[in-house]
């Protein structure tokens, strides 16, 4: 009797949720429009993720998009990436799905986003490596990161019953380079690790950017703040069968320290949005809710070689304000999107009543910093942040040169970014790239020269990504190089309440700068906005959590403190002030982000 062989049953993998043909997007075969809003889990306290997601749904959107910042998950190479607590990206994605929305994930590894170093870890960019290229030194490191990250995203794809419907290949690569082999590698790295949903690239709507950043066979999206009609025509000429997708519609903009608070008029934003949505266009509103650059994660831009650090707030004049408030823009955008029905979210979150609390100066700046031990490196020249393995914060450099009698010039030939200079404990002043020289009086004796260098934010866009920080050039006394330096990293981003307690205990305070503390009594935790009138330049912690930077240069005046950072009873606010400490901490019930300036980003 002849045997019968049965062929094994072959199960076709589920089709992607989103597909496209003939210029239209389909979701499970049904005509669909992507109405997305950018919301970054790393800029919102985890206890508020669900609230902000619901507000995005109330806005009339059906999708949330988020970046994934590599350096946030893996700040140190010798430690495995973390995916817990604030870094629980899977928990965030699941929460979006539980609220009935789709998710677009943008894993980079470069994300821009006005985030430190564009999301790339400084332990990688500090090496001799060609970032964002097919350099094996770069792709091998990214591959190891993707080994950790991408399977977590893949497990939450729509084809696996999750909310993830699309994943972006790299990020606006055409505004950086033209290494097509690297772009193909990036796309392949995603699919090899299980991504089966829709893939797309995103670039500015110019021939130059699209030539560098697009891939055959991968949907092309654009990023813009204006001119959707011209962008649609350009894409139609290059990719006639593809749907029009704006992966970032800049309905507002971010701010730089020393500038003005950028806003965009409601009518202007809505008019552009309507232009994008015309004829079936899809959109992601960047930002729908901006959130906050907590800690030292704010990035920086370069303008003709000058660093322009981004402020702590990432409000971005978004429809949903930094504190979750529903703005006039929210209601206008909601109407343009055709959203109906009652709002589930309150217009504002509860706030603490306004108050003024004494700010008590406990310790001087150098004494407080020296009190917290750190590994010191000794060498002929000052050690850079990168050599010390330091991503953010400060480095204290100490040397002991002999200074001849008379007046001399102390020159910091290449300081990145800002240096406080002391001789035998006496404040000499601030040096930076615009003012690198300070007067120095000598008596013929050896002096203790201390230079405290602050990293004001790593460049997040353009060829300056990965630029090193610290005293990168020689320190001169007149023409003579100062040699023999002790360099001690001050990892402020990693300080806990214990380190703050040690610094505060290094008193007494005898100068105008240093460490101070204010105590708040709270009955029921609620949002508040902190201001430091009279203080100049420094950092603020709330109950040991580094809230962010404050600077009298503005435009930002208040720092948003979300309710989950507070608890019933006594709360401690610690201030590190580098120049001039005020005497009071103000609690306000409204934000003050500075004098407004209308700004619409346009491509030439």
Coordinates of C-alpha atoms in Angstrom, one line a residue:
X1 CA 0.0 0.0 0.0
X2 CA 1.4 3.3 -1.0
X3 CA 2.1 5.8 1.7
X4 CA 0.6 9.3 1.6
X5 CA 2.8 12.3 2.5
X6 CA 0.9 15.4 3.8
X7 CA 2.5 18.8 3.2
X8 CA 2.7 20.9 6.4
X9 CA 0.2 23.6 6.6
X10 CA 1.8 27.0 5.9
X11 CA 0.3 29.9 7.8
X12 CA 0.7 33.2 6.1
X13 CA 1.9 35.9 8.5
X14 CA -0.8 38.5 9.3
X15 CA -0.9 41.4 6.9
X16 CA 0.3 44.8 8.2
X17 CA -2.5 46.9 9.7
X18 CA -1.6 49.9 7.4
X19 CA -1.2 49.6 3.7
X20 CA -1.4 52.0 0.8
X21 CA -2.2 52.0 -2.9
X22 CA -3.2 54.6 -5.5
X23 CA -2.4 57.5 -3.1
X24 CA -4.5 56.3 -0.2
X25 CA -3.9 54.7 3.2
X26 CA -5.9 51.7 4.3
X27 CA -6.2 50.1 7.7
X28 CA -7.1 46.5 7.5
X29 CA -8.3 47.1 4.0
X30 CA -10.6 50.0 4.9
X31 CA -9.8 53.6 3.7
X32 CA -8.1 55.4 6.6
X33 CA -6.5 58.7 7.5
X34 CA -3.6 58.7 10.0
X35 CA -4.4 61.5 12.5
X36 CA -1.5 61.3 14.9
X37 CA 0.0 63.4 17.7
X38 CA 3.5 63.4 19.0
X39 CA 3.8 62.5 22.7
X40 CA 7.1 61.5 24.2
X41 CA 6.9 59.2 27.1
X42 CA 10.4 60.4 28.3
X43 CA 9.1 64.0 28.7
X44 CA 6.0 63.1 30.7
X45 CA 5.9 61.7 34.2
X46 CA 4.7 58.0 34.0
X47 CA 1.9 58.6 36.4
X48 CA 0.5 61.1 33.8
X49 CA 0.9 59.0 30.6
X50 CA -2.7 57.9 30.6
X51 CA -4.0 61.4 31.2
X52 CA -2.0 62.9 28.3
X53 CA -3.0 60.0 26.0
X54 CA -6.6 60.6 26.7
X55 CA -6.2 64.3 26.0
X56 CA -4.7 63.4 22.6
X57 CA -7.8 61.2 22.0
X58 CA -10.0 64.1 23.0
X59 CA -8.2 66.2 20.4
X60 CA -9.7 64.0 17.8
X61 CA -6.6 62.0 16.9
X62 CA -6.4 58.2 16.4
X63 CA -2.7 57.7 16.8
X64 CA 0.2 58.6 19.0
X65 CA 3.8 58.8 17.8
X66 CA 6.9 58.7 19.9
X67 CA 10.6 58.6 19.5
X68 CA 12.8 56.3 21.5
X69 CA 16.0 58.0 22.9
X70 CA 18.8 55.5 23.1
X71 CA 20.8 57.6 25.6
X72 CA 17.9 57.8 27.9
X73 CA 17.7 54.0 28.1
X74 CA 21.5 53.3 28.1
X75 CA 23.5 56.3 29.4
X76 CA 26.5 54.0 30.1
X77 CA 27.9 51.5 27.7
X78 CA 28.9 49.1 30.5
X79 CA 25.3 48.9 31.8
X80 CA 22.5 47.1 30.0
X81 CA 19.7 49.3 28.6
X82 CA 16.9 49.9 31.1
X83 CA 13.2 49.4 30.3
X84 CA 11.6 50.0 33.7
X85 CA 9.9 52.9 35.4
X86 CA 10.1 56.1 33.3
X87 CA 11.9 54.0 30.6
X88 CA 9.1 51.4 30.3
X89 CA 8.4 52.1 26.7
X90 CA 6.4 48.9 26.4
X91 CA 4.2 50.0 29.2
X92 CA 3.7 53.3 27.4
X93 CA 2.8 51.6 24.2
X94 CA 0.4 49.3 25.9
X95 CA -1.3 52.2 27.6
X96 CA -1.8 53.9 24.3
X97 CA -3.4 50.7 23.0
X98 CA -5.7 50.4 26.1
X99 CA -7.0 53.9 25.3
X100 CA -8.0 52.8 21.8
X101 CA -5.2 54.5 19.8
X102 CA -2.6 53.3 17.3
X103 CA 1.1 53.9 17.8
X104 CA 3.9 55.0 15.4
X105 CA 7.3 54.3 16.8
X106 CA 10.4 56.2 15.7
X107 CA 13.4 54.3 17.1
X108 CA 16.1 56.3 15.3
X109 CA 18.7 55.6 16.6
X110 CA 19.0 59.4 15.9
X111 CA 15.9 61.2 16.9
X112 CA 16.8 65.0 16.9
X113 CA 13.8 66.1 19.0
X114 CA 15.7 68.9 20.7
X115 CA 17.0 66.1 23.0
X116 CA 20.6 65.8 24.1
X117 CA 22.9 64.5 21.3
X118 CA 19.8 63.7 19.3
X119 CA 19.3 60.6 21.4
X120 CA 22.7 59.1 20.6
X121 CA 24.8 58.1 23.7
X122 CA 27.8 60.3 24.2
X123 CA 29.9 57.2 25.1
X124 CA 29.5 56.3 21.4
X125 CA 29.8 59.7 19.8
X126 CA 32.8 60.5 21.9
X127 CA 34.8 57.9 19.9
X128 CA 36.4 58.2 16.4
X129 CA 33.2 57.0 14.7
X130 CA 31.3 58.3 11.7
X131 CA 27.8 58.6 13.3
X132 CA 24.7 58.0 11.2
X133 CA 26.7 56.1 8.6
X134 CA 27.6 52.6 7.4
X135 CA 30.8 52.8 9.5
X136 CA 30.8 49.4 11.2
X137 CA 31.9 51.0 14.4
X138 CA 28.5 52.8 14.4
X139 CA 26.2 50.1 12.9
X140 CA 27.6 47.4 15.2
X141 CA 26.7 49.5 18.3
X142 CA 23.3 50.4 16.9
X143 CA 22.7 46.7 16.1
X144 CA 23.3 45.7 19.8
X145 CA 20.9 48.5 20.9
X146 CA 18.3 47.3 18.4
X147 CA 18.7 43.8 19.6
X148 CA 17.4 45.0 22.9
X149 CA 14.8 47.5 21.7
X150 CA 13.3 46.3 18.4
X151 CA 11.9 42.9 19.6
X152 CA 10.0 44.8 22.3
X153 CA 8.4 46.9 19.7
X154 CA 7.8 43.9 17.4
X155 CA 5.9 42.1 20.1
X156 CA 3.5 45.0 20.3
X157 CA 2.8 45.3 16.6
X158 CA -0.8 45.2 15.3
X159 CA -0.1 41.9 13.6
X160 CA 0.7 40.5 17.1
X161 CA -2.5 42.1 18.6
X162 CA -0.7 45.2 19.8
X163 CA -1.1 48.9 19.0
X164 CA 2.0 49.6 16.8
X165 CA 1.0 50.1 13.2
X166 CA 4.1 51.8 11.8
X167 CA 7.8 52.2 12.4
X168 CA 10.1 55.0 11.0
X169 CA 13.4 54.2 9.3
X170 CA 16.1 56.5 10.8
X171 CA 15.0 60.2 11.1
X172 CA 15.2 63.1 8.7
X173 CA 18.4 61.5 7.4
X174 CA 18.3 63.6 4.2
X175 CA 19.1 66.8 6.2
X176 CA 22.3 65.1 7.5
X177 CA 23.8 62.8 4.9
X178 CA 23.5 60.7 1.8
X179 CA 24.8 57.2 2.8
X180 CA 22.2 55.1 1.2
X181 CA 23.9 51.9 2.4
X182 CA 23.3 53.0 6.0
X183 CA 19.7 53.7 5.3
X184 CA 19.2 50.3 3.8
X185 CA 21.1 48.8 6.8
X186 CA 18.7 50.6 9.2
X187 CA 15.6 49.3 7.4
X188 CA 17.1 45.8 7.3
X189 CA 18.0 46.0 11.0
X190 CA 14.3 46.6 11.8
X191 CA 12.8 43.9 9.6
X192 CA 15.5 41.3 10.7
X193 CA 14.4 41.9 14.3
X194 CA 10.7 41.3 13.5
X195 CA 9.2 44.6 12.3
X196 CA 6.4 43.7 9.8
X197 CA 4.2 46.7 10.0
X198 CA 4.4 49.8 7.7
X199 CA 7.9 51.3 7.3
X200 CA 8.5 54.9 6.2
X201 CA 11.1 57.5 6.0
X202 CA 10.6 61.2 7.0
X203 CA 12.4 64.2 5.5
X204 CA 12.0 67.9 4.7
X205 CA 10.2 68.6 1.5
X206 CA 13.2 69.6 -0.7
X207 CA 14.9 67.8 -3.5
X208 CA 18.2 67.8 -1.5
X209 CA 16.7 66.2 1.6
X210 CA 14.5 63.7 -0.3
X211 CA 17.5 62.6 -2.4
X212 CA 19.5 61.8 0.7
X213 CA 16.8 60.4 3.0
X214 CA 14.4 58.2 1.0
X215 CA 14.6 54.6 0.0
X216 CA 13.0 52.7 -3.0
X217 CA 10.1 50.5 -1.8
X218 CA 9.7 52.5 1.4
X219 CA 6.9 55.0 1.9
X220 CA 8.2 58.6 1.9
X221 CA 6.8 61.1 4.4
X222 CA 7.7 64.7 4.9
X223 CA 8.2 67.1 7.9
X224 CA 7.1 70.7 7.6
X225 CA 5.6 73.7 9.3
X226 CA 4.1 75.4 6.2
X227 CA 3.6 75.0 2.5
X228 CA 1.8 71.6 2.3
X229 CA 0.6 72.2 -1.2
X230 CA 4.2 72.6 -2.5
X231 CA 5.2 69.5 -0.6
X232 CA 2.3 67.5 -2.0
X233 CA 3.3 68.5 -5.5
X234 CA 6.9 67.6 -5.0
X235 CA 6.1 64.1 -3.6
X236 CA 3.6 63.5 -6.3
X237 CA 6.3 64.1 -8.9
X238 CA 8.7 61.8 -7.2
X239 CA 6.4 59.1 -5.8
X240 CA 3.1 59.4 -7.7
X241 CA 1.4 56.4 -6.2
X242 CA 2.1 57.1 -2.6
X243 CA -0.2 58.8 -0.1
X244 CA 0.6 62.2 1.3
X245 CA 1.8 61.8 4.9
X246 CA 3.3 64.6 7.0
X247 CA 5.2 62.8 9.7
X248 CA 5.8 66.1 11.6
X249 CA 3.5 69.1 11.3
X250 CA 5.2 71.8 13.3
X251 CA 2.2 73.6 14.8
X252 CA 4.5 75.4 17.2
X253 CA 8.2 75.5 18.0
X254 CA 10.7 75.2 20.8
X255 CA 12.7 77.8 22.6
X256 CA 16.4 78.6 23.3
X257 CA 17.8 80.2 26.4
X258 CA 18.4 83.9 25.8
X259 CA 15.7 84.1 23.1
X260 CA 12.0 84.6 23.1
X261 CA 9.1 82.2 23.6
X262 CA 8.1 80.9 20.2
X263 CA 4.3 80.7 19.5
X264 CA 2.2 80.1 16.4
X265 CA -1.1 81.7 15.9
X266 CA -4.1 79.4 16.0
X267 CA -5.4 80.6 12.6
X268 CA -2.0 80.0 10.9
X269 CA -1.7 76.5 12.5
X270 CA -5.2 75.4 11.6
X271 CA -4.9 76.8 8.0
X272 CA -1.8 74.7 7.4
X273 CA -3.4 71.6 9.0
X274 CA -6.4 71.9 6.7
X275 CA -4.0 72.1 3.8
X276 CA -2.4 68.9 4.9
X277 CA -5.7 67.0 5.3
X278 CA -7.0 68.1 1.9
X279 CA -7.5 65.3 -0.5
X280 CA -7.0 62.5 2.0
X281 CA -3.7 63.6 3.5
X282 CA -2.5 62.1 6.8
X283 CA -0.6 64.0 9.6
X284 CA 1.2 63.8 12.9
X285 CA 1.0 67.0 14.9
X286 CA 4.4 67.8 16.3
X287 CA 4.0 68.3 19.2
X288 CA 0.4 67.5 20.3
X289 CA 1.8 67.6 23.8
X290 CA 5.4 68.7 24.3
X291 CA 6.0 67.9 27.9
X292 CA 9.3 68.8 29.7
X293 CA 13.0 68.4 29.2
X294 CA 13.5 67.1 32.7
X295 CA 17.0 66.8 34.2
X296 CA 19.8 67.7 31.8
X297 CA 18.3 66.1 28.7
X298 CA 17.6 69.3 26.8
X299 CA 19.6 69.5 23.6
X300 CA 21.1 72.5 21.7
X301 CA 21.4 73.9 18.3
X302 CA 24.3 75.7 16.6
X303 CA 23.9 79.0 14.8
X304 CA 27.0 80.0 12.9
X305 CA 29.1 78.2 15.4
X306 CA 27.4 79.6 18.5
X307 CA 25.7 77.1 20.8
X308 CA 22.0 77.8 21.5
X309 CA 20.8 75.6 24.3
X310 CA 17.2 74.5 24.5
X311 CA 15.1 75.5 27.6
X312 CA 13.8 73.1 30.1
X313 CA 10.2 73.5 29.0
X314 CA 9.2 71.6 25.8
X315 CA 5.7 73.2 25.7
X316 CA 6.2 74.0 22.0
X317 CA 3.0 76.0 22.0
X318 CA 1.2 72.7 21.5
X319 CA -2.5 72.2 21.6
X320 CA -2.1 70.4 24.9
X321 CA 0.2 72.6 27.1
X322 CA 3.2 71.4 29.1
X323 CA 1.0 71.0 32.2
X324 CA -1.8 69.3 30.2
X325 CA -4.0 72.3 29.9
X326 CA -6.3 72.4 26.9
X327 CA -5.5 75.6 24.9
X328 CA -7.4 77.7 22.4
X329 CA -5.3 75.8 19.7
X330 CA -6.6 72.5 21.1
X331 CA -10.2 73.5 20.5
X332 CA -9.5 75.0 17.1
X333 CA -7.6 71.9 15.9
X334 CA -10.3 69.6 17.4
X335 CA -12.9 71.4 15.3
X336 CA -10.7 71.2 12.2
X337 CA -10.4 67.4 12.7
X338 CA -14.1 67.1 13.0
X339 CA -14.0 65.7 16.5
X340 CA -17.4 65.5 18.3
X341 CA -18.7 64.4 21.6
X342 CA -17.9 65.5 25.2
X343 CA -14.3 65.9 26.5
X344 CA -13.2 63.3 29.0
X345 CA -10.3 65.5 30.3
X346 CA -10.6 68.6 32.5
X347 CA -9.4 71.9 31.0
X348 CA -6.7 72.1 33.6
X349 CA -5.1 70.0 36.3
X350 CA -5.4 71.2 39.9
X351 CA -2.6 73.4 41.2
X352 CA -1.2 74.4 44.5
X353 CA -2.0 77.9 45.8
X354 CA 0.6 80.5 45.1
X355 CA 3.2 81.0 47.8
X356 CA 6.6 82.4 48.6
X357 CA 9.0 80.2 50.5
X358 CA 12.4 81.3 51.9
X359 CA 15.4 79.9 50.1
X360 CA 18.1 79.1 52.6
X361 CA 21.7 79.2 51.5
X362 CA 23.5 76.2 53.0
X363 CA 26.9 75.8 51.2
X364 CA 29.2 77.5 48.8
X365 CA 29.4 76.2 45.3
X366 CA 32.9 74.7 45.3
X367 CA 32.7 73.4 48.8
X368 CA 29.4 71.6 48.0
X369 CA 30.8 70.1 44.8
X370 CA 34.0 69.0 46.5
X371 CA 32.1 67.3 49.3
X372 CA 30.6 64.7 46.9
X373 CA 33.5 62.4 46.0
X374 CA 34.2 61.6 42.4
X375 CA 37.0 59.8 40.5
X376 CA 39.8 62.2 39.7
X377 CA 41.9 61.9 36.6
X378 CA 45.4 63.5 36.5
X379 CA 47.1 64.4 33.3
X380 CA 49.1 67.1 31.6
X381 CA 46.0 68.6 30.1
X382 CA 42.4 68.8 31.3
X383 CA 40.3 65.8 30.6
X384 CA 37.2 66.2 28.4
X385 CA 33.8 65.0 29.5
X386 CA 34.1 62.1 27.0
X387 CA 37.5 61.0 28.4
X388 CA 35.9 61.0 31.9
X389 CA 32.8 59.1 30.7
X390 CA 30.6 62.0 31.6
X391 CA 27.5 62.7 29.6
X392 CA 26.2 65.8 31.3
X393 CA 26.8 68.0 34.3
X394 CA 30.1 69.6 35.2
X395 CA 33.8 68.9 35.5
X396 CA 36.0 70.6 38.1
X397 CA 39.6 71.1 36.8
X398 CA 42.4 72.1 39.2
X399 CA 46.0 73.1 38.4
X400 CA 48.7 74.9 40.4
X401 CA 50.6 77.3 38.1
X402 CA 53.1 79.9 39.4
X403 CA 51.9 83.4 38.3
X404 CA 54.5 86.1 38.1
X405 CA 53.8 89.4 39.8
X406 CA 51.6 91.8 37.9
X407 CA 48.6 91.6 35.6
X408 CA 48.1 88.7 33.2
X409 CA 45.7 87.2 30.7
X410 CA 44.1 83.9 31.5
X411 CA 42.7 82.4 28.2
X412 CA 40.5 79.4 27.8
X413 CA 41.2 78.7 24.1
X414 CA 38.4 76.3 23.5
X415 CA 35.8 75.9 26.3
X416 CA 32.6 73.9 25.7
X417 CA 30.4 75.4 27.0
X418 CA 30.7 77.6 30.1
X419 CA 33.4 77.9 32.7
X420 CA 33.5 79.4 36.2
X421 CA 37.0 80.4 37.1
X422 CA 38.5 80.7 40.6
X423 CA 42.1 81.5 41.8
X424 CA 42.8 80.5 45.4
X425 CA 39.1 80.3 46.0
X426 CA 38.4 83.8 44.7
X427 CA 35.9 84.2 41.9
X428 CA 37.5 85.5 38.7
X429 CA 34.5 85.3 36.4
X430 CA 32.8 83.3 33.6
X431 CA 34.5 82.3 30.4
X432 CA 32.8 81.0 27.3
X433 CA 33.5 80.8 23.6
X434 CA 32.4 84.4 23.1
X435 CA 34.5 85.7 26.1
X436 CA 37.3 83.3 26.7
X437 CA 39.7 85.7 28.5
X438 CA 39.8 86.8 32.1
X439 CA 42.3 89.1 34.0
X440 CA 44.6 87.3 36.5
X441 CA 46.7 89.1 39.1
X442 CA 49.9 87.4 40.2
X443 CA 52.3 87.8 43.1
X444 CA 55.0 85.4 42.0
X445 CA 53.4 82.6 44.1
X446 CA 51.8 79.4 43.1
X447 CA 48.0 79.7 42.9
X448 CA 45.2 77.1 43.0
X449 CA 43.5 77.6 39.7
X450 CA 40.1 75.9 39.6
X451 CA 37.9 75.9 36.5
X452 CA 34.4 74.5 36.7
X453 CA 33.1 73.6 33.2
X454 CA 29.4 73.2 32.6
X455 CA 27.9 71.3 29.7
X456 CA 24.9 73.4 28.6
X457 CA 23.4 70.8 26.3
X458 CA 24.6 68.5 23.5
X459 CA 23.9 69.5 19.9
X460 CA 20.9 67.5 18.6
X461 CA 20.8 68.6 14.9
X462 CA 23.3 68.9 12.1
X463 CA 27.0 68.2 11.7
X464 CA 27.7 69.2 15.3
X465 CA 26.1 66.1 16.7
X466 CA 28.6 64.4 19.0
X467 CA 30.7 67.4 19.5
X468 CA 32.9 67.0 22.6
X469 CA 32.5 69.0 25.9
X470 CA 35.0 70.4 28.3
X471 CA 38.2 72.4 28.2
X472 CA 39.1 71.2 24.7
X473 CA 42.0 73.6 24.1
X474 CA 44.9 74.7 26.2
X475 CA 44.5 77.1 29.1
X476 CA 47.0 79.9 28.8
X477 CA 48.6 82.4 31.1
X478 CA 49.6 84.9 28.6
X479 CA 51.4 82.7 26.1
X480 CA 52.3 79.9 28.5
X481 CA 50.2 76.7 28.6
X482 CA 49.1 75.6 32.1
X483 CA 49.9 71.9 32.5
X484 CA 49.3 69.3 35.2
X485 CA 45.6 69.1 35.8
X486 CA 43.3 67.1 38.2
X487 CA 39.9 66.6 36.5
X488 CA 36.9 65.5 38.6
X489 CA 33.5 64.7 37.0
X490 CA 30.4 66.0 38.7
X491 CA 27.6 63.8 37.5
X492 CA 24.7 66.0 38.6
X493 CA 22.2 64.0 36.5
X494 CA 23.0 61.0 38.6
X495 CA 22.9 62.6 42.0
X496 CA 20.3 61.3 44.4
X497 CA 18.9 62.9 47.6
X498 CA 22.0 61.4 49.4
X499 CA 24.5 63.4 47.3
X500 CA 22.4 66.6 47.7
X501 CA 22.4 66.1 51.5
X502 CA 26.2 65.9 51.5
X503 CA 26.5 69.0 49.3
X504 CA 24.1 71.0 51.5
X505 CA 26.1 70.0 54.5
X506 CA 29.4 71.5 53.3
X507 CA 28.6 74.9 54.8
X508 CA 28.7 77.5 56.0
X509 CA 27.8 79.6 53.1
X510 CA 30.1 82.7 52.6
X511 CA 29.6 83.6 48.9
X512 CA 26.7 84.5 46.6
X513 CA 26.5 81.1 44.9
X514 CA 26.2 77.5 45.9
X515 CA 23.6 75.2 47.3
X516 CA 20.3 76.3 48.9
X517 CA 17.1 74.6 50.1
X518 CA 13.4 75.5 50.5
X519 CA 10.8 73.4 52.3
X520 CA 7.3 73.2 51.1
X521 CA 4.4 71.9 53.1
X522 CA 1.8 70.2 50.9
X523 CA -1.6 69.0 52.0
X524 CA -2.7 67.4 48.7
X525 CA -0.1 67.1 45.9
X526 CA -1.0 69.1 42.8
X527 CA 0.9 70.8 40.0
X528 CA 2.9 73.9 40.6
X529 CA 5.3 76.2 38.8
X530 CA 8.5 77.2 40.5
X531 CA 10.2 80.6 40.0
X532 CA 13.5 81.8 41.5
X533 CA 13.4 85.7 41.4
X534 CA 16.9 87.1 42.1
X535 CA 18.7 83.9 41.2
X536 CA 20.8 83.7 38.0
X537 CA 21.8 80.4 36.6
X538 CA 21.6 76.9 38.0
X539 CA 19.6 73.7 38.6
X540 CA 16.6 72.7 40.6
X541 CA 15.7 69.4 42.3
X542 CA 12.4 68.5 43.9
X543 CA 12.6 65.7 46.5
X544 CA 15.8 64.6 45.0
X545 CA 14.5 64.6 41.4
X546 CA 16.4 66.9 39.0
X547 CA 13.7 69.1 37.5
X548 CA 15.9 71.0 35.1
X549 CA 17.8 74.2 34.5
X550 CA 16.8 77.7 35.4
X551 CA 18.4 80.9 33.9
X552 CA 17.7 84.5 34.4
X553 CA 18.3 85.1 30.7
X554 CA 14.9 83.6 30.0
X555 CA 12.7 83.4 28.2
X556 CA 11.4 80.6 30.6
X557 CA 10.7 81.9 34.1
X558 CA 8.8 79.1 35.8
X559 CA 9.7 75.4 35.9
X560 CA 6.7 73.0 35.7
X561 CA 6.6 70.6 38.7
X562 CA 4.0 67.9 38.1
X563 CA 2.0 66.7 41.1
X564 CA 3.5 63.1 41.2
X565 CA 6.9 64.6 42.2
X566 CA 5.3 65.9 45.4
X567 CA 3.9 64.1 48.4
X568 CA 1.7 65.1 51.3
X569 CA 3.7 66.7 54.1
X570 CA 7.2 68.3 53.9
X571 CA 8.8 68.5 50.4
X572 CA 12.3 69.7 49.7
X573 CA 13.4 71.9 46.8
X574 CA 17.2 72.1 46.4
X575 CA 18.8 74.8 44.2
X576 CA 22.4 74.8 42.8
X577 CA 23.2 78.4 41.9
X578 CA 26.4 79.1 40.0
X579 CA 26.5 83.0 40.2
X580 CA 23.9 84.9 42.2
X581 CA 21.4 83.2 44.6
X582 CA 18.1 84.9 45.4
X583 CA 16.4 84.6 48.7
X584 CA 13.0 83.2 47.8
X585 CA 11.3 80.4 45.9
X586 CA 8.0 81.2 44.4
X587 CA 5.2 78.7 43.8
X588 CA 2.8 80.0 41.1
X589 CA -0.4 78.6 39.7
X590 CA 0.3 79.6 36.1
X591 CA 3.4 79.1 33.8
X592 CA 5.5 82.0 32.6
X593 CA 7.4 81.0 29.5
X594 CA 8.5 84.4 28.4
X595 CA 7.6 87.2 26.0
X596 CA 6.1 85.6 22.9
X597 CA 7.3 85.7 19.3
X598 CA 5.4 84.4 16.3
X599 CA 7.5 81.7 14.6
X600 CA 6.7 79.5 11.6
X601 CA 9.4 77.1 10.4
X602 CA 9.8 77.2 6.6
X603 CA 12.0 75.6 4.1
X604 CA 13.8 77.7 1.5

